[in-house]
Coordinates of C-alpha atoms in Angstrom, one line a residue:
X117 CA 4.8 -0.6 -3.0
X118 CA 4.3 0.9 -5.9
X119 CA 3.4 3.9 -6.5
X120 CA 1.8 3.6 -9.4
X121 CA -1.5 0.8 -10.6
X122 CA -1.6 -0.4 -13.9
X123 CA -4.9 -0.8 -14.7
X124 CA -6.2 -4.0 -16.6
X125 CA -10.1 -6.4 -16.3
X126 CA -9.2 -9.9 -15.2
X127 CA -11.4 -12.8 -15.7
X128 CA -12.2 -14.4 -12.9
X129 CA -13.5 -17.9 -12.5
X130 CA -14.5 -18.9 -9.2
X131 CA -12.5 -22.4 -8.6
X132 CA -9.3 -23.2 -7.3
X133 CA -6.3 -23.6 -9.4
X134 CA -2.9 -24.2 -7.9
X135 CA -2.5 -27.2 -5.1
X136 CA -1.1 -26.8 -2.8
X137 CA 2.7 -27.1 -2.5
X138 CA 4.9 -30.0 -0.6
X139 CA 8.6 -30.8 -1.3
X140 CA 9.8 -30.0 1.7
X141 CA 7.5 -31.7 3.5
X142 CA 4.1 -29.1 4.7
X143 CA 1.3 -29.3 3.3
X144 CA -2.1 -27.0 4.3
X145 CA -3.5 -29.1 6.9
X146 CA -0.9 -29.9 9.6
X147 CA 1.5 -27.8 11.7
X148 CA 4.7 -28.2 10.7
X149 CA 7.7 -29.6 12.9
X150 CA 10.2 -28.4 14.8
X151 CA 12.3 -31.3 12.7
X152 CA 10.7 -29.9 9.5
X153 CA 12.0 -26.6 9.4
X154 CA 14.8 -27.7 10.3
X155 CA 15.9 -31.2 7.2
X156 CA 14.5 -28.3 5.4
X157 CA 17.0 -25.5 6.5
X158 CA 19.3 -28.1 6.1
X159 CA 18.7 -29.6 2.7
X160 CA 20.8 -28.1 0.0
X161 CA 17.9 -25.9 -1.6
X162 CA 17.1 -23.3 -4.9
X163 CA 14.3 -20.8 -4.5
X164 CA 13.1 -18.1 -6.2
X165 CA 12.1 -14.9 -5.7
X166 CA 10.2 -12.7 -7.8
X167 CA 10.0 -8.9 -5.9
X168 CA 10.3 -5.0 -7.9
X169 CA 12.6 -3.9 -4.3
X170 CA 15.5 -2.5 -5.4
X171 CA 18.7 -4.5 -3.1
X172 CA 17.2 -6.6 -1.8
X173 CA 19.5 -9.2 -2.5
X174 CA 21.5 -7.7 0.4
X175 CA 18.4 -8.8 2.5
X176 CA 18.7 -12.1 0.7
X177 CA 22.1 -12.8 1.4
X178 CA 21.4 -12.1 5.1
X179 CA 19.0 -15.6 5.0
X180 CA 21.5 -16.9 2.9
X181 CA 24.4 -16.0 4.7
X182 CA 22.6 -18.3 7.9
X183 CA 20.9 -20.9 5.8
X184 CA 24.2 -21.4 3.6
X185 CA 22.0 -24.5 2.1
X186 CA 19.6 -22.0 0.9
X187 CA 20.3 -19.9 -2.7
X188 CA 18.1 -17.3 -3.4
X189 CA 17.5 -16.5 -6.6
X190 CA 16.3 -13.0 -7.0
X191 CA 13.9 -11.8 -10.5
X192 CA 13.0 -8.3 -11.1
X193 CA 9.4 -9.7 -13.8
X194 CA 8.3 -6.1 -13.5
X195 CA 6.8 -2.7 -11.5
X196 CA 2.9 -3.5 -10.9
X197 CA 1.2 -4.9 -13.8
X198 CA 3.8 -7.0 -15.4
X199 CA 4.7 -8.3 -12.2
X200 CA 1.2 -9.5 -11.8
X201 CA 1.4 -11.1 -15.3
X202 CA 3.8 -12.5 -15.5
X203 CA 2.8 -13.8 -12.0
X204 CA -0.6 -15.0 -13.0
X205 CA 0.6 -16.6 -16.2
X206 CA 3.0 -18.7 -14.6
X207 CA 0.3 -19.8 -12.6
X208 CA -2.0 -21.1 -15.0
X209 CA 0.8 -22.2 -17.5
X210 CA 1.7 -24.0 -14.4
X211 CA 5.0 -23.6 -14.5
X212 CA 7.1 -21.5 -14.2
X213 CA 6.2 -19.1 -10.9
X214 CA 8.6 -18.0 -7.9
X215 CA 8.3 -19.9 -4.8
X216 CA 8.4 -15.6 -3.3
X217 CA 6.7 -13.5 -4.7
X218 CA 5.8 -10.0 -3.4
X219 CA 2.2 -9.2 -3.7
X220 CA 0.8 -5.5 -2.2
X221 CA -1.9 -5.8 -0.5
X222 CA -4.4 -5.2 -2.9
X223 CA -3.9 -8.0 -4.5
X224 CA -4.3 -10.8 -2.8
X225 CA -8.0 -11.1 -2.8
X226 CA -7.0 -12.1 -6.6
X227 CA -4.4 -14.4 -6.3
X228 CA -6.8 -16.5 -2.6
X229 CA -9.3 -17.0 -5.3
X230 CA -7.7 -18.7 -7.3
X231 CA -5.6 -21.0 -4.5
X232 CA -2.5 -19.7 -5.4
X233 CA -1.3 -18.6 -2.5
X234 CA -0.4 -20.7 0.8
X235 CA -2.0 -20.2 3.7
X236 CA 1.3 -20.0 6.2
X237 CA -0.3 -20.8 9.2
X238 CA 0.9 -24.2 9.5
X239 CA 4.1 -23.3 9.2
X240 CA 3.6 -21.0 12.5
X241 CA 2.9 -17.2 11.0
X242 CA -0.1 -16.6 12.4
X243 CA 3.1 -16.8 16.0
X244 CA 4.2 -13.5 14.9
X245 CA 1.3 -11.3 13.8
X246 CA 1.8 -9.6 17.2
X247 CA 4.8 -8.2 15.6
X248 CA 3.0 -5.6 13.3
X249 CA 0.4 -3.3 13.5
X250 CA -3.1 -4.3 13.6
X251 CA -4.2 -3.4 10.3
X252 CA -1.5 -4.2 7.8
X253 CA -1.5 -7.3 10.2
X254 CA -4.9 -7.8 8.9
X255 CA -4.3 -7.3 5.4
X256 CA -2.7 -10.3 4.7
X257 CA -4.7 -12.7 7.5
X258 CA -8.8 -11.2 7.3
X259 CA -9.5 -14.1 8.6
X260 CA -7.8 -17.6 10.2
X261 CA -5.3 -18.2 7.7
X262 CA -1.7 -16.3 5.8
X263 CA -1.5 -15.3 3.1
X264 CA 2.1 -13.1 3.1
X265 CA 4.0 -12.1 5.3
X266 CA 3.9 -7.9 5.8
X267 CA 6.8 -5.5 4.0
X268 CA 5.7 -2.7 3.8
X269 CA 3.0 0.5 3.8
X270 CA 1.9 3.6 3.6
X271 CA -0.1 5.3 6.4
X272 CA -1.1 8.1 4.7
X273 CA -0.1 12.2 6.3
X274 CA -0.2 15.7 4.6
X275 CA 3.4 17.0 3.8
X276 CA 3.1 20.6 3.1
X277 CA 6.2 23.5 2.8
X278 CA 6.7 25.8 5.5
X279 CA 7.5 29.0 4.2
X280 CA 4.3 29.5 1.4
X281 CA 1.7 28.1 4.7
X282 CA 3.7 31.2 6.2
X283 CA 3.3 33.2 3.2
X284 CA -0.5 32.7 3.3
X285 CA -0.7 33.6 7.1
X286 CA -1.3 29.9 8.6
X287 CA 1.5 28.6 11.4
X288 CA 0.5 24.8 11.5
X289 CA -0.7 23.1 9.2
X290 CA -4.8 22.5 8.9
X291 CA -6.0 19.7 11.6
X292 CA -9.5 20.3 9.8
X293 CA -10.1 18.9 6.9
X294 CA -12.8 23.1 7.2
X295 CA -9.2 24.0 8.0
X296 CA -7.8 22.7 5.1
X297 CA -10.6 24.3 3.1
X298 CA -9.6 27.6 4.5
X299 CA -6.1 27.8 4.1
X300 CA -6.1 25.9 1.0
X301 CA -8.4 29.8 -1.2
X302 CA -5.5 31.4 1.9
X303 CA -2.2 29.7 0.3
X304 CA -4.8 30.7 -3.6
X305 CA -5.2 33.7 -2.4
X306 CA -2.0 35.0 -1.4
X307 CA 0.8 32.9 -2.8
X308 CA -0.6 31.6 -5.7
X309 CA -0.3 28.2 -5.0
X310 CA -2.2 24.8 -4.4
X311 CA -1.9 23.3 -1.6
X312 CA -2.6 19.7 -2.8
X313 CA -3.3 17.9 -6.8
X314 CA -5.6 15.6 -6.5
X315 CA -4.4 13.7 -9.2
X316 CA -7.4 11.8 -11.6
X317 CA -5.6 8.4 -12.0
X318 CA -4.4 7.8 -8.5
X319 CA -7.3 5.5 -7.4
X320 CA -5.6 4.4 -4.2
X321 CA -5.0 7.3 -2.9
X322 CA -8.5 8.6 -3.3
X323 CA -9.5 5.6 -1.4
X324 CA -7.3 6.1 1.1
X325 CA -8.8 9.1 1.8
X326 CA -11.9 6.6 2.1
X327 CA -10.5 4.9 4.0
X328 CA -9.7 7.6 6.7
X329 CA -13.2 8.3 6.8
X330 CA -14.0 5.4 7.3
X331 CA -15.7 4.6 4.7
X332 CA -16.0 0.6 4.0
X333 CA -15.9 0.7 -0.5
X334 CA -15.3 -3.9 -0.1
X335 CA -15.6 -6.2 1.8
X336 CA -14.6 -10.3 0.2
X337 CA -15.2 -13.5 2.9
X338 CA -12.5 -15.4 1.1
X339 CA -14.8 -17.1 -1.8
X340 CA -18.2 -15.8 -4.1
X341 CA -19.6 -12.6 -1.4
X342 CA -18.5 -9.7 -2.7
X343 CA -19.3 -6.5 -0.8
X344 CA -19.7 -3.1 -2.7
X345 CA -19.9 0.4 -1.4
X346 CA -17.8 2.7 -3.6
X347 CA -20.9 5.6 -3.2
X348 CA -22.5 5.6 0.1
X349 CA -23.3 8.8 2.3
X350 CA -20.2 8.8 3.8
X351 CA -18.4 7.9 0.2
X352 CA -20.5 11.3 -1.1
X353 CA -18.5 13.6 1.5
X354 CA -15.3 12.8 1.0
X355 CA -16.4 13.0 -3.1
X356 CA -17.8 16.4 -2.5
X357 CA -15.6 17.8 -0.1
X358 CA -12.7 17.6 -3.4
X359 CA -15.3 18.6 -5.8
X360 CA -15.6 21.6 -4.1
X361 CA -12.5 22.6 -3.6
X362 CA -11.7 21.5 -7.5
X363 CA -14.3 23.4 -9.3
X364 CA -13.4 26.3 -6.8
X365 CA -10.0 26.2 -8.1
X366 CA -8.2 25.5 -4.8
X367 CA -6.7 21.7 -5.4
X368 CA -5.3 21.6 -8.9
X369 CA -5.9 18.1 -10.5
X370 CA -2.8 17.1 -12.8
X371 CA -2.1 13.9 -13.8
X372 CA 0.9 12.5 -11.0
X373 CA 4.2 11.0 -11.3
X374 CA 4.2 12.5 -14.7
X375 CA 6.7 15.7 -15.0
X376 CA 4.9 18.5 -15.1
X377 CA 4.0 16.8 -11.2
X378 CA 7.3 16.0 -10.6
X379 CA 8.2 20.0 -10.9
X380 CA 5.4 21.3 -9.5
X381 CA 6.6 20.0 -7.2
X382 CA 10.1 21.1 -7.2
X383 CA 8.9 25.0 -8.2
X384 CA 6.3 25.0 -5.5
X385 CA 3.2 24.7 -8.2
X386 CA 1.6 22.6 -4.5
X387 CA 2.0 23.8 -1.4
X388 CA 1.4 20.6 -0.6
X389 CA 1.0 16.7 -1.0
X390 CA -1.0 14.6 0.9
X391 CA 0.7 11.3 0.2
X392 CA 1.9 8.3 2.5
X393 CA 4.9 7.0 4.3
X394 CA 6.3 6.6 1.2
X395 CA 7.0 9.7 0.3
X396 CA 9.2 11.5 2.4
X397 CA 12.4 10.4 1.1
X398 CA 10.2 9.8 -2.6
X399 CA 9.7 13.7 -2.4
X400 CA 13.2 14.7 -1.2
X401 CA 14.2 12.8 -4.4
X402 CA 12.3 15.2 -6.7
X403 CA 12.7 18.2 -4.8
X404 CA 15.4 17.7 -3.5
X405 CA 16.6 22.1 -4.1
X406 CA 13.4 22.8 -1.1
X407 CA 15.2 21.1 1.5
X408 CA 14.7 23.1 4.7
X409 CA 11.2 24.1 3.6
X410 CA 8.6 20.9 4.0
X411 CA 6.9 19.7 6.9
X412 CA 5.2 16.3 7.8
X413 CA 1.7 16.5 10.1
X414 CA -1.2 14.4 10.4
X415 CA -4.2 14.3 7.8
X416 CA -5.9 16.5 8.8
X417 CA -9.6 15.3 10.6
X418 CA -13.5 15.0 9.9
X419 CA -13.8 15.7 13.4
X420 CA -11.7 17.9 15.2
X421 CA -9.7 15.5 17.7
X422 CA -10.0 13.2 16.5
X423 CA -6.7 11.4 15.4
X424 CA -7.5 8.6 12.1
X425 CA -5.5 7.9 9.2
X426 CA -6.1 6.0 6.1
X427 CA -3.1 3.8 4.0
X428 CA -2.1 4.4 0.9
X429 CA 0.6 1.1 -1.4
X430 CA 1.9 -1.1 1.0
X431 CA 3.1 -5.1 -0.8
X432 CA 3.3 -7.7 1.3
X433 CA 6.0 -11.5 0.6
X434 CA 3.9 -14.3 -0.8
X435 CA 4.2 -18.2 -0.9
X436 CA 2.8 -19.7 -4.0
X437 CA 1.2 -23.0 -3.2
X438 CA 3.6 -24.8 -6.0
X439 CA 6.3 -24.1 -3.9
X440 CA 8.4 -27.3 -4.1
X441 CA 10.0 -26.3 -0.7
X442 CA 7.0 -24.5 1.0
X443 CA 9.5 -24.1 4.6
X444 CA 12.0 -22.8 2.7
X445 CA 10.6 -20.3 0.9
X446 CA 7.8 -19.6 4.1
X447 CA 11.8 -18.9 6.2
X448 CA 13.3 -16.9 3.5
X449 CA 9.8 -14.7 3.0
X450 CA 9.4 -14.3 7.2
X451 CA 13.0 -13.5 7.6
X452 CA 13.1 -10.2 5.5
X453 CA 10.4 -8.5 6.9
X454 CA 11.2 -10.4 10.3
X455 CA 14.7 -10.3 11.3
X456 CA 15.4 -7.9 13.1
X457 CA 18.4 -6.8 10.9
X458 CA 16.7 -7.6 7.9
X459 CA 14.0 -5.4 8.6
X460 CA 15.9 -2.7 9.4
X461 CA 17.6 -2.7 6.4
X462 CA 14.3 -2.5 4.9
X463 CA 13.0 0.4 6.9
X464 CA 16.9 2.5 5.7
X465 CA 18.4 1.1 3.0
X466 CA 15.8 0.8 1.0
X467 CA 13.6 3.1 2.6
X468 CA 10.1 1.6 2.7
X469 CA 8.5 2.5 5.6
X470 CA 7.1 -0.7 8.3
X471 CA 4.6 -2.6 9.9
X472 CA 7.8 -4.2 11.6
X473 CA 6.7 -2.9 15.4
X474 CA 10.9 -4.0 16.8
X475 CA 11.5 -1.1 13.5
X476 CA 8.7 1.0 14.8
X477 CA 10.2 1.6 18.4
X478 CA 13.9 1.5 17.5
X479 CA 15.3 4.5 18.2
X480 CA 17.7 4.5 15.3
X481 CA 14.6 4.4 12.9
X482 CA 12.1 6.7 15.0
X483 CA 15.2 9.5 16.1
X484 CA 16.7 10.5 13.0
X485 CA 16.1 13.6 12.4
X486 CA 15.0 15.2 8.7
X487 CA 17.2 18.1 7.1
X488 CA 15.2 17.8 4.5
X489 CA 12.6 18.6 7.3
X490 CA 13.9 21.5 9.4
X491 CA 14.5 18.9 11.3
X492 CA 11.2 16.9 12.1
X493 CA 11.8 12.8 12.8
X494 CA 9.8 12.1 10.8
X495 CA 9.4 8.1 11.1
X496 CA 8.6 9.1 14.3
X497 CA 5.5 11.3 12.9
X498 CA 4.6 8.4 10.7
X499 CA 4.9 5.5 13.8
X500 CA 2.4 7.5 15.5
X501 CA 0.0 7.6 12.5
X502 CA 0.4 4.6 11.3
X503 CA -1.7 3.0 14.8
X504 CA -4.5 4.9 13.7
X505 CA -5.5 3.4 10.4
X506 CA -9.1 1.6 10.5
X507 CA -8.1 -2.9 11.2
X508 CA -10.9 -3.7 8.9
X509 CA -11.0 -2.0 5.2
X510 CA -11.2 -4.9 3.1
X511 CA -10.1 -5.8 -0.7
X512 CA -12.2 -7.4 -3.4
X513 CA -10.5 -10.3 -5.4
X514 CA -11.0 -8.0 -8.5
X515 CA -9.1 -5.1 -8.0
X516 CA -7.3 -4.9 -11.2
X517 CA -10.5 -3.8 -12.5
X518 CA -11.5 -2.1 -10.1
X519 CA -9.0 0.1 -10.0
X520 CA -9.0 0.2 -14.5
X521 CA -13.5 1.6 -13.5
X522 CA -11.6 4.2 -12.0
X523 CA -10.1 5.7 -13.8
X524 CA -12.6 5.1 -16.6
X525 CA -15.1 7.1 -14.3
X526 CA -14.2 9.5 -11.4
X527 CA -10.9 10.0 -12.6
X528 CA -11.8 11.6 -16.1
X529 CA -14.4 13.5 -13.4
X530 CA -12.1 14.6 -11.7
X531 CA -9.7 16.2 -14.5
X532 CA -12.9 17.5 -16.2
X533 CA -13.6 19.5 -12.3
X534 CA -16.6 17.4 -12.5
X535 CA -19.7 16.4 -10.2
X536 CA -17.5 12.7 -8.2
X537 CA -20.0 12.3 -5.8
X538 CA -22.8 11.9 -9.3
X539 CA -19.9 9.3 -11.2
X540 CA -18.9 7.6 -7.8
X541 CA -23.1 6.0 -8.7
X542 CA -21.7 5.3 -12.5
X543 CA -18.7 3.4 -10.5
X544 CA -20.8 1.6 -8.2
X545 CA -22.8 -0.3 -10.6
X546 CA -20.2 -0.8 -12.9
X547 CA -18.6 -3.1 -9.9
X548 CA -21.6 -4.3 -9.3
X549 CA -22.5 -5.6 -12.5
X550 CA -18.9 -6.8 -13.1
X551 CA -18.4 -8.8 -10.2
X552 CA -22.1 -10.2 -11.3
X553 CA -21.2 -11.2 -14.1
X554 CA -17.4 -13.7 -13.1
X555 CA -20.0 -15.4 -11.0
X556 CA -19.7 -13.2 -7.2
X557 CA -22.4 -13.3 -4.9
X558 CA -23.4 -9.0 -4.3
X559 CA -23.8 -7.7 -1.3

């Protein structure tokens, strides 16, 4: 998962550009037979896999051990924007693209638009749908096609400093956003700390808050029609909430994933971090000296008694339509993220938070007790949270532009402690104008 997403404007054309792969017998119209699969996996084949996951060669080695005729070359061509720029360039050039590529969920539609991904349904991918949390599967298969295999997810929760909240007279994590606002004032008044930070450039975090609130800012029909609704009434309620806390100086607006932000997590400037399931491990390395002081809880809720969350981050492995070996490529993408041993390695060695139900139900994963979080079973907490993320959330096929304009509109207003709700109107207008200029019909 890319923690910080690069922002760039990407020109789009509403035409397909890539043929379906078929070098080992695959097509996008006929189901692959067991005989074809067996032949492909036993034929000497070279595959290329582009990914930024450290040490994923360990999982690839398991695949190669099971299928010794297949040789996989793993390449890290960059993370975030650099990865996608090189991938698009290779596809446009008609050469140099990998067989399998890691793709974050929000960017899948842009590759679907250009017909750059192989529909994995004929290869049997629809048969593993029930092995993943429903909302994660919907990210790779919003309609009948399956465009990738889920790899990791980022259901959101609340990491907080128990000692700082206790000093402010708060015994438990706030259960509602009203409770959170009251706690923010108590923490600031009694300790001088901010209860958390809202990074001005993190569109993913704000969109995650909207996701939790039930906002559907984007829709896409897989063809030429998009829905853009970033400034509806509920979105503005979320925006007003954060505007009030920021303007009361109860929430800081430091640029996150910066030196100042890292120091703030370690020195108690922030008494918490509203983050995703990848956050607990990340925080342990960033604020190692505070081990034992942190606790984890679900996000505060908009209505008391609810259990709803959003998602921030996560990625999948997709097969490129240009692959000359689509059957073997699909089997690689599936194996890495579906084979039980491989999926457990991703979760326990690379610390990618899993969407696979087999891992989310495995005691070796969910029963782990974390000393950093006072002995809590943090994996189990986020496994429970995973079941509360709305299934129907979608993206538009120009998320690079969405993120870049977020920084220009919402991000600058957050940094200046201005009116976020008013900035949503500007963001809406820019996105609609861009979509129409690219030939989309906007609903």
